[in-house]
Amino acid sequence: MMDNKAPYVFGHGLLTGRTAVITAAAGTGIGGATARRFLEEGARVVLGDAHERRLTETVAALAGEFGERRVAGRVSDVTDESQIAALYDLAEERHGRLDAVVNNAGLGGTALLTEMTDEQWDKVIDVTLNGTFRCTRAALRRMKAGGHGGVVVNNASVVGWRAQAGQAHYAAAKAGVMALTRCAAVEAAAYRVRVNAVSPSLAMHPHLVKVTTPELLAELTEREAFGRYAEPWEVANVIVFLASGYSSYMTGETVSVSSQHP
């Protein structure tokens, strides 16, 4: 593997004064990296995650670094609409408005289609696609009522475009997220809300290591033009861009965060 990691990009105040909700934001993956990058760019963040211990630890660590007034969290399962509402309520109670939502929650797994059960299929679809739908719907309702516009950024995946054995449920869900993003964007433009998505190929974090074989990780890494995986903060940087004024004329787009080649 080439030793060509990119230097970390520090904040430039791109999100100063904005309030953002980020789901699946605990831990060391894309959600956690996005929370940190939003704070570095001046945002106030409200973090949701289904894992209470990890969420508590993440909120405490970020609050200690960026200040308690700018960081809050609430246990939130994206399969439960009432918990999604409570997460958005927290953002509005603390800061008076909701400017950005990052729908990062997703669930993967590996199973050949001939061996996949209905339960496996349904669970991945419910968290990854239906959860993004529930969170987007709730966000758009509030942003429309608020009258000040807003931004939604969904986390898709290159497998929504590209075939990968054992990933039929996850690929179908992520392709659905892309289609949902396009349709939501058309509807939300009337009230000045933009809806876009990122599509990472391979962003490394501990959970991915746990659910993926070393052989598959090596194969996926080999496909990358840079000869390495992305750091979660590299994906988060593109999410920052889509949440900022620098992407003011973009909506309905899915931006590939990938160096993958055929």
C-alpha positions as a Markdown table, in Angstrom:
| # | Residue | x | y | z |
|---|---|---|---|---|
| 1 | Met | 0.0 | 0.0 | 0.0 |
| 2 | Met | 1.3 | 3.5 | -0.9 |
| 3 | Asp | 2.0 | 5.8 | 2.1 |
| 4 | Asn | 0.3 | 8.8 | 0.6 |
| 5 | Lys | -2.2 | 9.8 | 3.3 |
| 6 | Ala | -3.5 | 13.3 | 2.9 |
| 7 | Pro | -2.8 | 16.1 | 5.4 |
| 8 | Tyr | -5.7 | 16.9 | 7.7 |
| 9 | Val | -7.7 | 19.9 | 6.6 |
| 10 | Phe | -8.6 | 22.3 | 9.5 |
| 11 | Gly | -11.6 | 24.5 | 9.8 |
| 12 | His | -12.3 | 27.7 | 8.0 |
| 13 | Gly | -15.6 | 28.7 | 9.6 |
| 14 | Leu | -17.7 | 27.4 | 6.8 |
| 15 | Leu | -20.6 | 26.5 | 9.1 |
| 16 | Thr | -20.4 | 29.2 | 11.7 |
| 17 | Gly | -23.7 | 29.8 | 13.5 |
| 18 | Arg | -25.5 | 26.8 | 12.0 |
| 19 | Thr | -27.2 | 24.1 | 14.0 |
| 20 | Ala | -26.8 | 20.5 | 12.6 |
| 21 | Val | -28.2 | 17.1 | 13.6 |
| 22 | Ile | -26.0 | 14.1 | 12.7 |
| 23 | Thr | -27.3 | 10.6 | 13.1 |
| 24 | Ala | -25.1 | 7.6 | 13.9 |
| 25 | Ala | -22.5 | 10.1 | 15.1 |
| 26 | Ala | -20.9 | 8.2 | 18.0 |
| 27 | Gly | -17.5 | 6.5 | 17.6 |
| 28 | Thr | -14.8 | 6.7 | 15.1 |
| 29 | Gly | -16.7 | 6.3 | 11.8 |
| 30 | Ile | -18.0 | 8.8 | 9.2 |
| 31 | Gly | -20.6 | 10.1 | 11.6 |
| 32 | Gly | -18.1 | 10.9 | 14.4 |
| 33 | Ala | -15.7 | 12.4 | 11.9 |
| 34 | Thr | -18.5 | 14.6 | 10.6 |
| 35 | Ala | -19.5 | 15.8 | 14.0 |
| 36 | Arg | -15.9 | 16.9 | 14.7 |
| 37 | Arg | -15.5 | 18.5 | 11.3 |
| 38 | Phe | -18.8 | 20.5 | 11.7 |
| 39 | Leu | -17.6 | 21.7 | 15.1 |
| 40 | Glu | -14.2 | 22.7 | 13.6 |
| 41 | Glu | -16.2 | 24.7 | 11.0 |
| 42 | Gly | -18.1 | 26.6 | 13.6 |
| 43 | Ala | -21.4 | 24.7 | 13.8 |
| 44 | Arg | -23.5 | 23.7 | 16.8 |
| 45 | Val | -24.2 | 19.9 | 16.7 |
| 46 | Val | -26.8 | 17.6 | 18.1 |
| 47 | Leu | -25.7 | 14.0 | 17.8 |
| 48 | Gly | -27.9 | 10.9 | 17.6 |
| 49 | Asp | -26.9 | 7.3 | 17.9 |
| 50 | Ala | -28.6 | 4.0 | 19.0 |
| 51 | His | -25.6 | 3.1 | 21.2 |
| 52 | Glu | -26.0 | 5.0 | 24.5 |
| 53 | Arg | -22.5 | 4.4 | 26.0 |
| 54 | Arg | -20.7 | 5.4 | 22.8 |
| 55 | Leu | -22.9 | 8.4 | 22.3 |
| 56 | Thr | -22.3 | 9.6 | 25.9 |
| 57 | Glu | -18.6 | 9.2 | 25.5 |
| 58 | Thr | -18.5 | 11.0 | 22.2 |
| 59 | Val | -20.6 | 13.9 | 23.4 |
| 60 | Ala | -18.5 | 14.3 | 26.6 |
| 61 | Ala | -15.3 | 14.3 | 24.6 |
| 62 | Leu | -16.4 | 16.8 | 22.0 |
| 63 | Ala | -18.1 | 19.0 | 24.6 |
| 64 | Gly | -14.8 | 19.1 | 26.6 |
| 65 | Glu | -13.0 | 20.2 | 23.5 |
| 66 | Phe | -15.5 | 22.6 | 21.8 |
| 67 | Gly | -17.7 | 23.6 | 24.7 |
| 68 | Glu | -20.9 | 22.2 | 26.2 |
| 69 | Arg | -23.1 | 24.9 | 24.6 |
| 70 | Arg | -22.1 | 23.6 | 21.1 |
| 71 | Val | -22.5 | 19.9 | 21.6 |
| 72 | Ala | -25.5 | 17.8 | 22.7 |
| 73 | Gly | -26.7 | 14.3 | 22.1 |
| 74 | Arg | -29.7 | 12.0 | 22.5 |
| 75 | Val | -30.1 | 8.3 | 22.0 |
| 76 | Ser | -31.9 | 7.9 | 18.7 |
| 77 | Asp | -32.9 | 4.9 | 16.7 |
| 78 | Val | -33.8 | 5.8 | 13.1 |
| 79 | Thr | -36.4 | 3.0 | 13.0 |
| 80 | Asp | -38.4 | 4.8 | 15.7 |
| 81 | Glu | -40.1 | 8.0 | 14.4 |
| 82 | Ser | -40.7 | 9.3 | 18.0 |
| 83 | Gln | -37.0 | 9.1 | 18.7 |
| 84 | Ile | -36.2 | 11.0 | 15.5 |
| 85 | Ala | -38.6 | 13.7 | 16.5 |
| 86 | Ala | -37.1 | 14.0 | 20.0 |
| 87 | Leu | -33.6 | 14.4 | 18.4 |
| 88 | Tyr | -34.9 | 17.3 | 16.3 |
| 89 | Asp | -36.8 | 18.7 | 19.3 |
| 90 | Leu | -33.5 | 18.9 | 21.2 |
| 91 | Ala | -31.8 | 20.9 | 18.4 |
| 92 | Glu | -34.6 | 23.4 | 18.3 |
| 93 | Glu | -35.0 | 23.7 | 22.1 |
| 94 | Arg | -31.3 | 24.4 | 22.5 |
| 95 | His | -30.7 | 26.6 | 19.5 |
| 96 | Gly | -34.0 | 27.7 | 18.1 |
| 97 | Arg | -33.7 | 26.3 | 14.6 |
| 98 | Leu | -32.5 | 23.4 | 12.5 |
| 99 | Asp | -30.2 | 24.3 | 9.6 |
| 100 | Ala | -28.6 | 21.0 | 8.6 |
| 101 | Val | -29.3 | 17.3 | 8.9 |
| 102 | Val | -26.7 | 14.6 | 8.1 |
| 103 | Asn | -28.4 | 11.2 | 7.7 |
| 104 | Asn | -25.5 | 8.8 | 8.4 |
| 105 | Ala | -27.2 | 5.9 | 10.0 |
| 106 | Gly | -26.9 | 2.6 | 8.1 |
| 107 | Leu | -26.6 | -1.1 | 8.5 |
| 108 | Gly | -24.7 | -3.5 | 6.4 |
| 109 | Gly | -23.9 | -7.2 | 6.4 |
| 110 | Thr | -22.8 | -9.9 | 4.0 |
| 111 | Ala | -25.0 | -12.7 | 2.6 |
| 112 | Leu | -25.4 | -14.3 | -0.8 |
| 113 | Leu | -28.8 | -13.6 | -2.2 |
| 114 | Thr | -29.7 | -17.3 | -2.3 |
| 115 | Glu | -28.9 | -17.6 | 1.4 |
| 116 | Met | -30.3 | -14.2 | 2.5 |
| 117 | Thr | -33.3 | -14.4 | 4.8 |
| 118 | Asp | -36.3 | -12.0 | 4.8 |
| 119 | Glu | -35.2 | -10.8 | 8.2 |
| 120 | Gln | -31.7 | -9.9 | 7.0 |
| 121 | Trp | -33.1 | -8.1 | 4.0 |
| 122 | Asp | -35.8 | -6.2 | 6.0 |
| 123 | Lys | -33.4 | -5.1 | 8.8 |
| 124 | Val | -30.9 | -3.6 | 6.4 |
| 125 | Ile | -33.6 | -1.9 | 4.4 |
| 126 | Asp | -35.4 | -0.6 | 7.5 |
| 127 | Val | -32.3 | 1.1 | 9.0 |
| 128 | Thr | -30.5 | 2.2 | 5.8 |
| 129 | Leu | -33.3 | 3.2 | 3.5 |
| 130 | Asn | -36.4 | 3.6 | 5.6 |
| 131 | Gly | -34.4 | 5.3 | 8.4 |
| 132 | Thr | -33.0 | 7.9 | 5.9 |
| 133 | Phe | -36.6 | 8.4 | 4.6 |
| 134 | Arg | -38.0 | 9.0 | 8.2 |
| 135 | Cys | -35.2 | 11.4 | 9.1 |
| 136 | Thr | -35.4 | 13.3 | 5.8 |
| 137 | Arg | -39.2 | 13.6 | 6.0 |
| 138 | Ala | -39.1 | 14.9 | 9.5 |
| 139 | Ala | -36.3 | 17.3 | 8.7 |
| 140 | Leu | -38.1 | 18.7 | 5.6 |
| 141 | Arg | -41.3 | 19.2 | 7.6 |
| 142 | Arg | -39.5 | 21.3 | 10.1 |
| 143 | Met | -37.4 | 23.2 | 7.7 |
| 144 | Lys | -40.4 | 24.0 | 5.6 |
| 145 | Ala | -42.3 | 25.3 | 8.7 |
| 146 | Gly | -39.2 | 27.3 | 9.8 |
| 147 | Gly | -39.1 | 29.2 | 6.6 |
| 148 | His | -35.3 | 29.8 | 6.6 |
| 149 | Gly | -34.2 | 27.0 | 4.3 |
| 150 | Gly | -31.7 | 24.3 | 5.2 |
| 151 | Val | -29.6 | 21.4 | 4.0 |
| 152 | Val | -29.9 | 17.6 | 4.2 |
| 153 | Val | -27.0 | 15.4 | 3.4 |
| 154 | Asn | -27.5 | 11.7 | 3.1 |
| 155 | Asn | -24.8 | 9.0 | 3.2 |
| 156 | Ala | -25.1 | 6.6 | 0.3 |
| 157 | Ser | -22.4 | 4.3 | -1.1 |
| 158 | Val | -20.7 | 3.3 | -4.3 |
| 159 | Val | -22.4 | 0.0 | -4.1 |
| 160 | Gly | -25.6 | 1.8 | -4.9 |
| 161 | Trp | -24.0 | 2.0 | -8.4 |
| 162 | Arg | -21.6 | -1.0 | -8.5 |
| 163 | Ala | -22.3 | -4.7 | -8.0 |
| 164 | Gln | -20.7 | -6.5 | -5.1 |
| 165 | Ala | -21.4 | -10.1 | -4.1 |
| 166 | Gly | -23.1 | -10.5 | -0.8 |
| 167 | Gln | -24.4 | -6.9 | -0.7 |
| 168 | Ala | -27.8 | -7.1 | -2.5 |
| 169 | His | -29.7 | -5.7 | 0.5 |
| 170 | Tyr | -27.2 | -3.0 | 1.3 |
| 171 | Ala | -26.8 | -2.0 | -2.4 |
| 172 | Ala | -30.5 | -1.9 | -2.9 |
| 173 | Ala | -30.9 | 0.3 | 0.2 |
| 174 | Lys | -28.1 | 2.7 | -0.9 |
| 175 | Ala | -29.5 | 2.9 | -4.4 |
| 176 | Gly | -32.8 | 3.8 | -2.8 |
| 177 | Val | -31.1 | 6.5 | -0.8 |
| 178 | Met | -29.8 | 8.1 | -4.0 |
| 179 | Ala | -33.2 | 8.0 | -5.6 |
| 180 | Leu | -34.8 | 9.4 | -2.4 |
| 181 | Thr | -32.2 | 12.2 | -2.4 |
| 182 | Arg | -33.1 | 13.2 | -6.0 |
| 183 | Cys | -36.9 | 13.2 | -5.4 |
| 184 | Ala | -36.7 | 15.0 | -2.1 |
| 185 | Ala | -34.5 | 17.7 | -3.6 |
| 186 | Val | -37.0 | 18.5 | -6.3 |
| 187 | Glu | -39.8 | 18.8 | -3.7 |
| 188 | Ala | -37.7 | 20.8 | -1.2 |
| 189 | Ala | -36.3 | 23.4 | -3.6 |
| 190 | Ala | -39.6 | 25.3 | -3.3 |
| 191 | Tyr | -38.8 | 26.2 | 0.3 |
| 192 | Arg | -35.0 | 26.7 | -0.2 |
| 193 | Val | -33.9 | 23.4 | 1.2 |
| 194 | Arg | -31.1 | 21.5 | -0.6 |
| 195 | Val | -30.8 | 17.7 | -0.4 |
| 196 | Asn | -27.6 | 15.9 | -1.6 |
| 197 | Ala | -25.7 | 12.7 | -0.8 |
| 198 | Val | -22.2 | 11.5 | -0.5 |
| 199 | Ser | -21.2 | 8.1 | -1.9 |
| 200 | Pro | -18.0 | 6.7 | -0.3 |
| 201 | Ser | -16.2 | 3.7 | -1.6 |
| 202 | Leu | -14.0 | 2.6 | 1.2 |
| 203 | Ala | -13.6 | 4.6 | 4.4 |
| 204 | Met | -11.8 | 2.7 | 7.1 |
| 205 | His | -13.0 | 2.5 | 10.7 |
| 206 | Pro | -13.0 | -0.2 | 13.5 |
| 207 | His | -16.6 | -1.3 | 12.8 |
| 208 | Leu | -15.8 | -2.0 | 9.2 |
| 209 | Val | -12.9 | -4.2 | 10.2 |
| 210 | Lys | -15.2 | -6.2 | 12.5 |
| 211 | Val | -17.8 | -7.0 | 9.8 |
| 212 | Thr | -15.5 | -7.4 | 6.7 |
| 213 | Thr | -12.9 | -10.1 | 6.1 |
| 214 | Pro | -9.3 | -9.1 | 5.7 |
| 215 | Glu | -9.3 | -10.7 | 2.2 |
| 216 | Leu | -12.2 | -8.5 | 1.1 |
| 217 | Leu | -10.7 | -5.3 | 2.6 |
| 218 | Ala | -7.5 | -6.1 | 0.7 |
| 219 | Glu | -9.4 | -6.6 | -2.5 |
| 220 | Leu | -11.3 | -3.3 | -2.1 |
| 221 | Thr | -8.2 | -1.4 | -1.2 |
| 222 | Glu | -6.5 | -2.7 | -4.3 |
| 223 | Arg | -9.2 | -1.1 | -6.4 |
| 224 | Glu | -8.5 | 2.3 | -5.1 |
| 225 | Ala | -6.3 | 4.5 | -7.4 |
| 226 | Phe | -4.5 | 5.9 | -4.3 |
| 227 | Gly | -3.7 | 2.4 | -3.1 |
| 228 | Arg | -5.3 | 3.2 | 0.3 |
| 229 | Tyr | -8.7 | 3.6 | 1.9 |
| 230 | Ala | -10.2 | 6.9 | 2.8 |
| 231 | Glu | -10.0 | 8.3 | 6.3 |
| 232 | Pro | -13.5 | 9.0 | 7.7 |
| 233 | Trp | -12.6 | 12.8 | 7.9 |
| 234 | Glu | -12.0 | 12.8 | 4.1 |
| 235 | Val | -15.6 | 11.8 | 3.6 |
| 236 | Ala | -16.7 | 14.3 | 6.3 |
| 237 | Asn | -15.0 | 17.1 | 4.4 |
| 238 | Val | -17.3 | 16.5 | 1.4 |
| 239 | Ile | -20.3 | 16.5 | 3.7 |
| 240 | Val | -19.1 | 19.9 | 5.1 |
| 241 | Phe | -18.9 | 21.2 | 1.5 |
| 242 | Leu | -22.5 | 20.0 | 0.8 |
| 243 | Ala | -23.7 | 21.6 | 4.0 |
| 244 | Ser | -22.0 | 24.9 | 3.4 |
| 245 | Gly | -22.7 | 27.9 | 1.1 |
| 246 | Tyr | -20.0 | 26.7 | -1.3 |
| 247 | Ser | -22.5 | 24.2 | -2.7 |
| 248 | Ser | -25.4 | 26.7 | -2.9 |
| 249 | Tyr | -26.4 | 25.7 | -6.4 |
| 250 | Met | -26.2 | 21.9 | -5.9 |
| 251 | Thr | -29.3 | 19.8 | -5.0 |
| 252 | Gly | -30.3 | 16.3 | -5.9 |
| 253 | Glu | -26.7 | 15.3 | -6.4 |
| 254 | Thr | -24.8 | 12.2 | -5.2 |
| 255 | Val | -21.1 | 13.0 | -4.9 |
| 256 | Ser | -18.8 | 10.1 | -5.1 |
| 257 | Val | -16.0 | 10.2 | -2.5 |
| 258 | Ser | -13.9 | 7.5 | -4.1 |
| 259 | Ser | -10.6 | 6.9 | -5.9 |
| 260 | Gln | -12.0 | 3.5 | -7.1 |
| 261 | His | -11.2 | 2.4 | -10.6 |
| 262 | Pro | -12.9 | -0.5 | -12.6 |
